[in-house]
Coordinates of N, CA and C in Angstrom, one line a residue:
Chain A
A1 N 18.8 36.4 49.1 CA 19.6 37.2 50.2 C 20.4 38.0 49.9
Q2 N 20.8 39.0 50.7 CA 21.8 40.0 50.3 C 23.0 39.5 51.2
S3 N 24.2 39.9 50.6 CA 25.4 39.7 51.1 C 26.6 40.8 50.6
V4 N 27.8 41.1 51.2 CA 28.7 41.8 50.9 C 30.2 41.2 51.4
T5 N 31.0 41.2 50.5 CA 32.4 40.6 50.7 C 33.4 41.5 50.4
Q6 N 34.2 41.9 51.5 CA 35.3 42.9 51.2 C 36.6 41.9 51.3
L7 N 37.1 42.2 50.0 CA 38.5 41.6 49.9 C 39.7 42.2 50.5
G8 N 40.3 41.6 51.5 CA 41.4 42.0 52.1 C 41.0 42.5 53.5
S9 N 41.3 41.6 54.5 CA 41.0 42.3 55.9 C 42.0 43.4 56.2
H10 N 43.2 43.3 55.8 CA 44.0 44.4 56.1 C 44.8 44.8 54.9
V11 N 44.7 46.3 54.6 CA 45.6 47.0 53.5 C 46.4 48.1 54.2
S12 N 47.8 48.0 53.6 CA 48.7 48.9 54.0 C 49.0 49.8 52.7
V13 N 49.2 51.0 52.9 CA 49.6 51.9 51.6 C 50.5 53.1 52.5
S14 N 51.1 53.7 51.3 CA 52.2 54.7 51.9 C 51.3 55.8 52.1
E15 N 51.7 56.8 52.8 CA 51.2 58.2 53.0 C 51.5 59.0 51.6
G16 N 50.2 59.5 50.9 CA 50.3 60.1 49.5 C 50.0 59.2 48.5
A17 N 50.0 57.5 48.6 CA 49.6 56.8 47.6 C 48.0 56.6 47.4
L18 N 47.5 55.9 46.4 CA 46.2 55.6 46.3 C 45.6 54.7 47.3
V19 N 44.3 54.9 47.5 CA 43.7 53.7 48.6 C 42.6 53.3 48.1
L20 N 42.7 52.0 47.7 CA 41.6 51.3 47.0 C 41.0 49.9 47.9
L21 N 40.0 50.1 48.5 CA 39.4 49.2 49.3 C 38.4 48.3 48.4
R22 N 38.4 47.4 48.4 CA 37.5 46.4 47.6 C 36.0 46.1 48.3
C23 N 34.8 45.9 47.6 CA 33.6 45.4 48.1 C 33.0 45.1 47.0
N24 N 32.5 43.7 47.1 CA 31.5 43.0 46.2 C 30.3 42.6 46.9
Y25 N 29.2 42.8 46.2 CA 27.9 42.9 46.8 C 27.1 41.7 46.1
S26 N 26.1 41.1 46.7 CA 25.2 40.3 46.2 C 23.7 40.6 46.7
S27 N 22.9 41.0 45.6 CA 21.7 41.3 46.0 C 20.7 40.9 44.8
S28 N 19.4 40.5 45.2 CA 18.6 40.2 44.1 C 17.7 41.1 43.6
V29 N 17.8 42.4 44.4 CA 17.1 43.5 43.8 C 18.0 44.7 43.7
P30 N 18.0 45.8 43.0 CA 18.6 47.0 43.1 C 19.1 47.1 44.9
P31 N 20.5 47.5 45.1 CA 20.7 47.7 46.2 C 20.9 49.2 46.5
Y32 N 20.8 49.4 48.0 CA 21.4 50.6 48.5 C 22.7 50.1 49.0
L33 N 23.9 50.7 48.8 CA 25.3 50.4 49.4 C 25.8 51.5 50.0
F34 N 26.7 51.3 51.3 CA 27.4 52.1 52.1 C 28.6 52.0 52.4
W35 N 29.2 52.8 52.7 CA 30.5 52.6 53.4 C 30.8 53.4 54.7
Y36 N 31.3 52.6 55.6 CA 31.3 53.3 56.9 C 32.6 53.2 57.5
V37 N 33.2 54.0 58.2 CA 34.6 54.0 58.6 C 34.6 54.1 60.3
Q38 N 35.4 53.3 60.9 CA 35.4 53.1 62.5 C 36.7 53.4 62.8
Y39 N 37.2 54.4 63.7 CA 38.3 54.6 64.3 C 38.4 53.6 65.7
P40 N 39.4 53.4 66.2 CA 39.5 52.5 67.4 C 38.6 52.9 68.4
N41 N 37.7 51.9 69.0 CA 37.0 51.9 70.2 C 36.1 53.2 69.9
Q42 N 35.8 53.2 68.7 CA 34.5 54.5 68.4 C 33.2 53.6 67.6
G43 N 32.2 54.3 67.4 CA 31.0 53.9 66.6 C 31.5 54.2 65.1
L44 N 30.5 53.7 64.1 CA 30.9 53.8 62.9 C 30.4 55.0 62.4
Q45 N 30.8 55.7 61.4 CA 30.5 56.7 60.7 C 30.4 56.9 59.2
L46 N 29.2 57.3 58.6 CA 29.0 57.0 57.3 C 30.0 57.8 56.5
L47 N 30.6 57.1 55.5 CA 31.7 57.9 54.4 C 30.6 58.3 53.2
L48 N 30.1 57.4 52.7 CA 29.2 57.8 51.5 C 28.0 56.7 51.3
K49 N 27.0 56.9 50.7 CA 26.0 55.9 50.2 C 25.6 55.9 49.0
Y50 N 25.3 55.2 48.2 CA 24.8 54.9 46.9 C 23.5 54.3 47.0
T51 N 22.6 55.4 46.3 CA 20.8 55.3 46.2 C 20.4 55.2 45.0
S52 N 21.2 55.1 43.7 CA 21.0 55.0 42.3 C 20.9 56.4 41.8
A53 N 21.0 57.4 42.3 CA 21.3 59.0 41.9 C 22.4 59.1 40.7
A54 N 23.5 58.4 40.9 CA 24.6 58.8 40.2 C 25.5 57.5 40.7
T55 N 26.2 56.8 39.8 CA 27.1 55.6 40.1 C 28.3 56.0 40.7
L56 N 28.8 57.3 40.7 CA 30.2 57.9 41.2 C 29.7 58.6 42.3
V57 N 29.8 57.7 43.6 CA 29.5 58.9 44.8 C 30.7 59.5 45.4
K58 N 30.4 60.5 45.7 CA 31.2 61.1 46.6 C 31.1 61.5 48.0
G59 N 32.3 61.2 49.1 CA 31.7 61.0 50.3 C 32.6 62.4 51.3
I60 N 32.8 61.8 52.2 CA 33.7 63.0 53.1 C 35.1 62.5 53.3
N61 N 35.8 63.2 53.6 CA 37.2 63.2 53.4 C 38.0 62.8 52.2
G62 N 37.3 62.9 51.3 CA 38.0 62.7 49.9 C 37.7 61.5 49.2
F63 N 37.1 60.7 49.9 CA 36.7 59.3 49.7 C 35.7 59.4 48.3
E64 N 35.6 58.4 47.6 CA 34.5 58.0 46.6 C 34.8 56.9 46.1
A65 N 33.4 56.4 45.8 CA 33.2 55.0 45.3 C 32.3 54.8 44.1
E66 N 32.7 54.1 43.4 CA 31.8 53.8 42.0 C 30.8 52.3 42.1
F67 N 29.7 53.0 41.7 CA 28.9 51.3 41.5 C 29.0 50.8 40.3
K68 N 29.4 49.6 40.3 CA 29.4 48.8 38.8 C 28.4 47.5 39.1
K69 N 27.5 48.0 38.4 CA 26.5 46.9 38.3 C 27.0 45.6 37.8
S70 N 27.7 45.6 36.6 CA 28.0 44.5 35.9 C 29.3 43.6 36.5
E71 N 29.9 44.2 37.5 CA 30.6 43.7 38.1 C 30.4 43.5 39.8
T72 N 29.2 44.0 40.0 CA 28.7 43.6 41.4 C 29.6 44.2 42.4
S73 N 30.2 45.4 42.1 CA 31.3 46.0 42.9 C 30.7 47.6 43.4
F74 N 31.6 48.1 44.4 CA 31.2 49.1 45.1 C 32.7 49.5 45.7
H75 N 33.8 49.5 44.9 CA 35.0 49.9 45.9 C 35.2 51.0 46.3
L76 N 35.8 51.4 47.1 CA 36.3 52.8 48.1 C 37.5 53.2 47.5
T77 N 37.6 54.5 46.9 CA 38.8 55.0 46.7 C 39.2 56.4 47.1
K78 N 40.6 56.7 47.3 CA 41.0 57.8 47.6 C 42.6 58.5 46.9
P79 N 42.5 59.2 46.0 CA 43.5 59.5 45.6 C 44.9 59.6 46.4
S80 N 44.9 60.1 47.3 CA 46.0 60.2 48.1 C 45.9 60.1 49.4
A81 N 46.4 59.0 50.2 CA 46.3 58.7 51.5 C 47.1 59.7 52.7
H82 N 46.3 59.8 53.7 CA 46.5 60.5 54.9 C 46.7 59.9 56.0
M83 N 47.6 60.4 56.9 CA 47.7 59.4 58.1 C 46.8 59.4 58.9
S84 N 45.7 60.3 58.8 CA 44.3 60.3 59.6 C 43.3 59.2 58.9
D85 N 43.8 58.6 58.0 CA 42.8 57.8 57.0 C 42.7 56.5 57.9
A86 N 43.8 56.1 58.7 CA 44.2 54.6 59.3 C 42.9 54.5 60.2
A87 N 42.1 53.3 59.9 CA 40.9 53.1 60.4 C 40.3 51.7 59.7
E88 N 39.6 51.4 60.3 CA 38.5 50.3 59.8 C 37.6 50.7 59.0
Y89 N 37.3 50.0 57.5 CA 36.3 50.5 56.7 C 35.4 49.4 56.5
F90 N 34.3 49.7 56.6 CA 32.9 48.4 56.4 C 32.2 48.9 55.1
C91 N 31.9 48.0 54.6 CA 31.1 48.1 53.2 C 29.5 47.3 53.7
A92 N 28.5 47.8 53.6 CA 27.2 47.7 53.6 C 26.1 47.7 52.6
V93 N 25.2 46.3 52.7 CA 24.2 46.8 51.3 C 22.9 46.4 52.1
S94 N 22.1 47.0 51.7 CA 20.5 47.0 51.9 C 19.5 46.8 50.7
E95 N 18.7 46.0 51.0 CA 17.9 45.7 49.3 C 16.5 47.0 49.4
R96 N 16.2 47.1 48.2 CA 15.2 48.1 48.2 C 13.5 47.4 48.4
G97 N 12.8 48.2 49.0 CA 11.4 47.6 48.9 C 11.1 47.2 50.5
G98 N 10.4 48.3 51.3 CA 9.9 48.0 52.5 C 11.1 47.9 53.5
Y99 N 10.9 47.1 54.9 CA 12.1 47.1 55.6 C 12.9 46.0 55.1
Q100 N 14.3 46.4 54.9 CA 15.3 45.4 54.7 C 16.6 45.5 55.6
K101 N 16.7 44.7 56.4 CA 18.0 45.2 57.0 C 19.3 45.2 56.5
V102 N 20.2 46.0 57.0 CA 21.6 46.3 56.6 C 22.4 45.3 56.7
T103 N 23.2 44.6 55.8 CA 24.4 43.6 56.0 C 25.5 44.2 55.8
F104 N 26.3 44.0 57.0 CA 27.7 44.6 57.0 C 28.7 43.8 56.6
G105 N 29.8 44.1 55.9 CA 31.0 43.2 55.5 C 32.0 43.2 56.7
T106 N 32.7 42.2 56.6 CA 33.6 41.8 57.9 C 34.9 43.3 58.2
G107 N 34.8 44.1 57.3 CA 35.4 45.2 57.6 C 37.1 44.9 57.0
T108 N 38.0 46.0 56.6 CA 39.2 46.2 56.1 C 39.9 47.4 56.9
K109 N 40.7 46.8 57.6 CA 41.8 47.7 58.1 C 42.6 48.4 57.2
L110 N 42.7 49.5 57.2 CA 43.5 50.3 56.5 C 44.8 50.8 57.4
Q111 N 46.1 50.7 57.0 CA 47.4 51.3 57.6 C 47.7 52.0 56.5
V112 N 48.1 53.3 57.0 CA 48.9 54.3 56.4 C 50.3 54.5 56.6
I113 N 51.3 53.9 56.2 CA 52.6 54.0 56.4 C 53.4 55.4 56.1
P114 N 53.9 56.1 57.2 CA 54.5 57.7 56.6 C 55.9 57.3 55.9
Chain B
D1 N 23.5 69.4 70.6 CA 23.6 68.6 69.7 C 22.9 67.4 69.5
G2 N 22.6 66.9 68.7 CA 21.7 65.4 68.5 C 22.6 64.5 68.3
G3 N 22.3 63.4 68.6 CA 23.1 62.1 68.6 C 22.8 61.0 69.5
I4 N 23.7 60.1 69.5 CA 23.2 58.6 70.0 C 24.2 58.3 71.2
T5 N 24.0 58.1 72.6 CA 24.6 58.0 73.4 C 24.7 56.5 73.9
Q6 N 25.5 56.1 74.4 CA 25.7 54.6 75.1 C 26.5 54.4 76.2
S7 N 26.0 53.8 77.0 CA 26.6 53.8 78.7 C 26.3 52.5 78.9
P8 N 27.4 51.8 79.8 CA 28.9 52.5 80.0 C 29.5 52.4 79.2
K9 N 30.6 52.9 79.2 CA 31.8 52.6 77.9 C 32.3 51.2 78.0
Y10 N 32.7 50.8 79.1 CA 33.1 49.5 79.8 C 32.0 48.9 80.6
L11 N 32.0 47.8 80.7 CA 30.8 46.7 81.6 C 31.4 45.4 81.6
F12 N 31.4 45.2 83.0 CA 32.0 43.9 83.6 C 30.8 43.2 84.0
R13 N 30.9 41.7 83.6 CA 29.8 40.7 83.9 C 30.4 39.7 84.8
K14 N 29.8 39.4 85.8 CA 30.2 38.1 86.5 C 29.2 37.0 85.9
E15 N 29.8 35.8 86.1 CA 29.3 34.4 85.7 C 27.7 34.6 86.3
G16 N 26.8 34.1 85.4 CA 25.2 34.0 85.7 C 24.6 35.4 85.9
Q17 N 25.3 36.4 85.9 CA 24.5 37.8 85.9 C 23.9 38.4 84.6
N18 N 22.9 39.0 84.7 CA 22.3 39.8 83.6 C 22.9 41.5 83.6
V19 N 23.0 41.9 82.5 CA 23.6 43.2 82.5 C 22.9 44.1 81.4
T20 N 22.3 45.4 81.5 CA 22.1 46.0 80.9 C 22.7 47.2 80.2
L21 N 22.7 46.9 78.7 CA 23.5 48.6 78.1 C 22.5 49.3 77.9
S22 N 22.9 50.5 77.9 CA 21.9 51.6 77.8 C 22.0 52.7 76.4
C23 N 21.1 52.6 75.6 CA 21.3 53.5 74.4 C 20.0 54.5 74.4
E24 N 20.6 56.1 74.1 CA 19.8 56.8 74.0 C 19.9 57.5 73.0
Q25 N 18.7 58.2 72.4 CA 19.1 58.8 71.0 C 18.2 60.2 70.9
N26 N 18.6 61.4 70.6 CA 17.7 62.5 70.5 C 17.5 62.9 69.4
L27 N 17.7 62.2 68.1 CA 17.4 62.2 66.8 C 16.1 62.4 66.3
N28 N 15.3 62.1 67.1 CA 13.9 61.7 66.8 C 13.6 60.6 65.6
H29 N 14.7 59.7 65.7 CA 14.7 58.7 64.8 C 13.6 57.4 65.0
D30 N 12.9 56.7 64.1 CA 11.7 55.9 64.6 C 12.8 54.3 64.8
A31 N 13.7 54.2 64.1 CA 14.3 53.0 63.7 C 15.4 52.9 64.8
M32 N 15.8 52.1 65.6 CA 16.9 51.6 66.6 C 17.7 50.0 66.0
Y33 N 18.8 50.1 66.4 CA 19.4 48.7 66.4 C 20.5 48.3 67.3
W34 N 20.5 47.2 67.5 CA 21.8 46.7 68.5 C 22.5 45.8 67.5
Y35 N 24.2 45.9 67.5 CA 25.0 45.4 66.7 C 25.8 44.7 67.7
R36 N 26.6 43.5 67.4 CA 27.6 43.1 68.2 C 28.8 42.7 67.3
Q37 N 29.8 43.5 68.0 CA 31.2 43.3 66.9 C 32.3 42.5 67.6
D38 N 32.6 41.6 66.7 CA 33.9 40.7 67.3 C 34.9 40.9 66.3
P39 N 36.2 40.6 66.8 CA 37.4 40.7 65.5 C 37.2 40.1 64.6
G40 N 37.1 40.7 63.4 CA 37.0 39.7 62.0 C 35.6 39.1 61.7
Q41 N 34.9 39.7 62.3 CA 33.4 39.4 62.2 C 32.4 40.2 61.7
G42 N 33.0 41.5 61.4 CA 32.1 43.0 61.1 C 31.1 43.1 62.2
L43 N 30.0 43.4 61.7 CA 28.7 43.5 62.8 C 27.7 42.6 62.6
R44 N 27.1 42.2 63.4 CA 26.0 41.2 63.5 C 24.9 42.0 64.2
L45 N 23.7 41.8 63.6 CA 22.5 42.4 63.9 C 21.9 41.5 65.3
I46 N 21.8 42.0 66.4 CA 20.9 41.4 67.7 C 19.6 41.8 67.6
Y47 N 19.2 42.9 67.5 CA 17.8 43.2 67.5 C 17.7 44.2 66.9
Y48 N 16.3 44.6 66.5 CA 15.9 45.8 65.9 C 14.7 46.4 66.1
S49 N 14.2 47.6 65.9 CA 13.2 48.0 66.5 C 12.7 49.0 65.4
Q50 N 11.6 49.2 64.6 CA 11.1 50.0 63.9 C 10.3 51.0 64.4
I51 N 9.6 50.7 65.6 CA 8.7 52.0 66.1 C 8.4 51.6 67.6
V52 N 8.1 52.4 68.4 CA 7.9 52.2 69.8 C 7.1 50.9 70.1
N53 N 7.3 50.1 70.9 CA 6.5 49.1 71.6 C 6.6 47.8 70.5
D54 N 7.5 47.9 69.8 CA 7.8 46.8 68.7 C 9.2 46.8 68.3
F55 N 9.7 45.2 68.5 CA 11.1 44.9 68.3 C 11.1 43.5 67.2
Q56 N 12.3 43.2 66.7 CA 12.3 41.8 66.2 C 13.8 41.4 66.1
K57 N 13.7 40.1 66.5 CA 15.0 39.3 66.7 C 16.0 39.6 64.9
G58 N 17.2 39.7 65.4 CA 18.2 39.9 64.2 C 18.4 38.2 63.9
D59 N 19.9 38.6 64.0 CA 20.8 37.3 63.5 C 21.1 36.7 64.4
I60 N 21.6 37.2 65.6 CA 21.9 36.5 66.8 C 21.1 36.8 68.1
A61 N 20.1 36.7 68.3 CA 19.2 37.3 69.3 C 19.5 36.5 70.6
E62 N 19.7 35.1 70.3 CA 19.7 34.0 71.4 C 20.6 34.6 72.8
G63 N 20.0 34.6 73.9 CA 20.8 35.3 74.9 C 20.9 36.8 75.2
Y64 N 19.8 37.6 74.5 CA 19.9 38.7 74.6 C 18.4 39.1 74.6
S65 N 18.1 40.3 75.2 CA 16.6 40.8 75.3 C 16.5 42.4 75.2
V66 N 15.7 42.7 74.5 CA 15.6 44.4 74.6 C 14.1 45.1 74.9
S67 N 14.0 46.0 75.0 CA 12.7 47.2 75.4 C 12.6 48.2 74.1
R68 N 11.5 48.7 74.0 CA 11.4 50.0 73.5 C 10.3 50.6 74.0
E69 N 10.3 50.9 74.9 CA 9.1 51.8 75.8 C 8.9 53.4 75.4
K70 N 10.1 53.7 75.0 CA 10.2 55.2 74.2 C 10.9 55.3 73.2
K71 N 10.5 56.3 72.5 CA 11.1 56.3 71.1 C 12.6 56.7 71.3
E72 N 13.2 57.1 72.3 CA 14.5 57.5 72.7 C 15.5 56.6 73.2
S73 N 14.8 55.7 73.6 CA 15.6 54.7 74.2 C 15.5 53.0 74.0
F74 N 16.4 52.4 73.9 CA 16.3 51.3 73.2 C 17.6 50.0 74.2
P75 N 17.3 49.6 75.4 CA 17.9 49.3 76.4 C 18.4 47.8 75.8
L76 N 19.4 47.4 75.9 CA 19.8 45.8 75.6 C 20.3 45.1 76.9
T77 N 19.6 43.8 77.3 CA 20.3 43.0 78.2 C 20.6 42.0 77.8
V78 N 21.9 41.5 78.4 CA 22.5 40.5 78.0 C 22.6 39.7 79.1
T79 N 21.9 38.4 78.9 CA 21.2 37.5 80.0 C 22.7 36.6 80.3
S80 N 22.3 35.6 81.4 CA 23.1 34.8 81.7 C 23.0 33.8 80.6
A81 N 22.2 33.5 79.9 CA 22.1 32.7 78.9 C 23.0 32.8 77.6
Q82 N 23.6 33.8 77.4 CA 24.7 34.3 76.2 C 25.9 34.0 77.0
K83 N 26.6 32.7 76.4 CA 27.6 32.0 77.0 C 29.0 32.8 76.7
N84 N 28.7 33.6 75.6 CA 30.0 34.1 75.3 C 30.0 35.6 74.9
P85 N 29.7 36.6 76.0 CA 29.1 37.9 75.7 C 30.4 38.9 75.4
T86 N 31.6 38.4 75.6 CA 32.5 39.4 75.5 C 32.6 39.9 74.2
A87 N 32.5 41.2 74.0 CA 32.3 41.8 72.8 C 32.1 43.3 72.7
F88 N 32.2 44.1 71.8 CA 31.8 45.5 71.7 C 30.7 45.6 70.9
Y89 N 29.3 46.2 71.6 CA 28.3 46.3 71.3 C 28.0 47.9 70.9
L90 N 27.5 47.7 69.7 CA 27.0 49.2 69.1 C 25.6 49.3 68.7
C91 N 25.0 50.7 69.3 CA 23.6 50.6 69.0 C 23.5 51.7 68.1
A92 N 22.7 51.7 67.2 CA 22.6 52.8 66.1 C 21.0 53.0 65.7
S93 N 20.7 54.2 65.1 CA 19.3 54.4 64.8 C 19.4 55.1 63.5
S94 N 18.0 55.1 63.2 CA 17.8 55.6 61.5 C 16.6 56.3 61.4
I95 N 16.2 57.0 60.5 CA 15.2 58.0 60.4 C 13.9 56.6 60.1
L96 N 14.1 55.8 59.3 CA 13.3 54.6 59.0 C 14.2 53.5 59.0
A97 N 13.7 52.4 58.8 CA 14.6 51.3 58.7 C 15.0 50.8 57.2
G98 N 16.1 50.3 57.0 CA 16.2 49.8 55.7 C 17.5 50.8 55.0
E99 N 16.8 51.4 54.0 CA 18.1 52.2 53.2 C 18.4 53.5 53.9
E100 N 17.9 54.0 54.9 CA 18.4 55.0 55.7 C 19.6 55.1 56.2
T101 N 20.4 56.1 56.1 CA 21.7 56.0 56.9 C 21.6 55.8 58.4
Q102 N 22.4 54.9 58.9 CA 22.4 54.6 60.4 C 23.4 55.4 60.9
Y103 N 22.9 55.8 62.2 CA 23.8 57.0 63.1 C 24.2 56.0 64.2
F104 N 25.5 55.9 64.5 CA 25.9 54.8 65.5 C 26.3 55.6 66.8
G105 N 26.2 55.0 67.9 CA 26.6 55.4 69.1 C 28.3 55.0 69.2
P106 N 28.6 55.4 70.4 CA 30.2 55.4 70.8 C 30.7 53.9 71.0
G107 N 29.6 52.9 71.6 CA 29.6 51.6 71.8 C 29.9 51.2 73.2
T108 N 29.6 50.2 73.7 CA 29.9 49.8 75.1 C 30.8 48.3 74.9
R109 N 32.0 48.2 75.7 CA 32.5 47.1 75.7 C 32.4 46.2 76.8
L110 N 31.8 45.1 76.5 CA 31.6 44.1 77.6 C 32.4 43.1 78.0
L111 N 33.1 42.9 79.2 CA 34.1 42.1 79.4 C 33.6 40.9 80.6
V112 N 34.1 39.9 80.6 CA 33.5 38.9 81.4 C 34.4 38.7 82.7
L113 N 34.1 38.7 83.7 CA 35.2 38.5 84.9 C 35.4 37.0 85.0

């Protein structure tokens, strides 16, 4: 069975500092991996998706994530935080082959301090 | 513009009442989903539908029901059997089920009076 663990329910960074949000996954087959962002009282929006084309995936708003099979990780990074990055971020995993549901992590709330 | 709409934005339920949350998409997606979001628990799948007239239970289907009579519509009914319905409900759709990107609606917040 697939699962995803997000380390840290709350992360605070200063404006301009590096953003690092951690995600580890468990999957019995090569996975698809996703990062979504949610602003308060809104739905989720896709930031980026890993589908095996490249291990370093670039997304919207300057975010990127690297798929590391040996570490079963898919951490989300951004070199310089902006106030508008304050939101909740969800990592998600889906297994390949036929229909497989998407399993979401519990989320990490990012606070950006001016 | 294509997208997913959910209504209402806020919904109040009285004791013993069934309420229905609306979800409509004009993206021509085959698959649709309902999630429940509670603080600190992420998103939990209630029901999903891969095609019209077909749907399957997710992880927390008890106390909920759905229908998929049209490709564009996937309403969720919260029945009186759901004893703790207060949550944020999100509807999503994707081209196909599984690895495809899911597109989310703005959500409905359900509160109990």
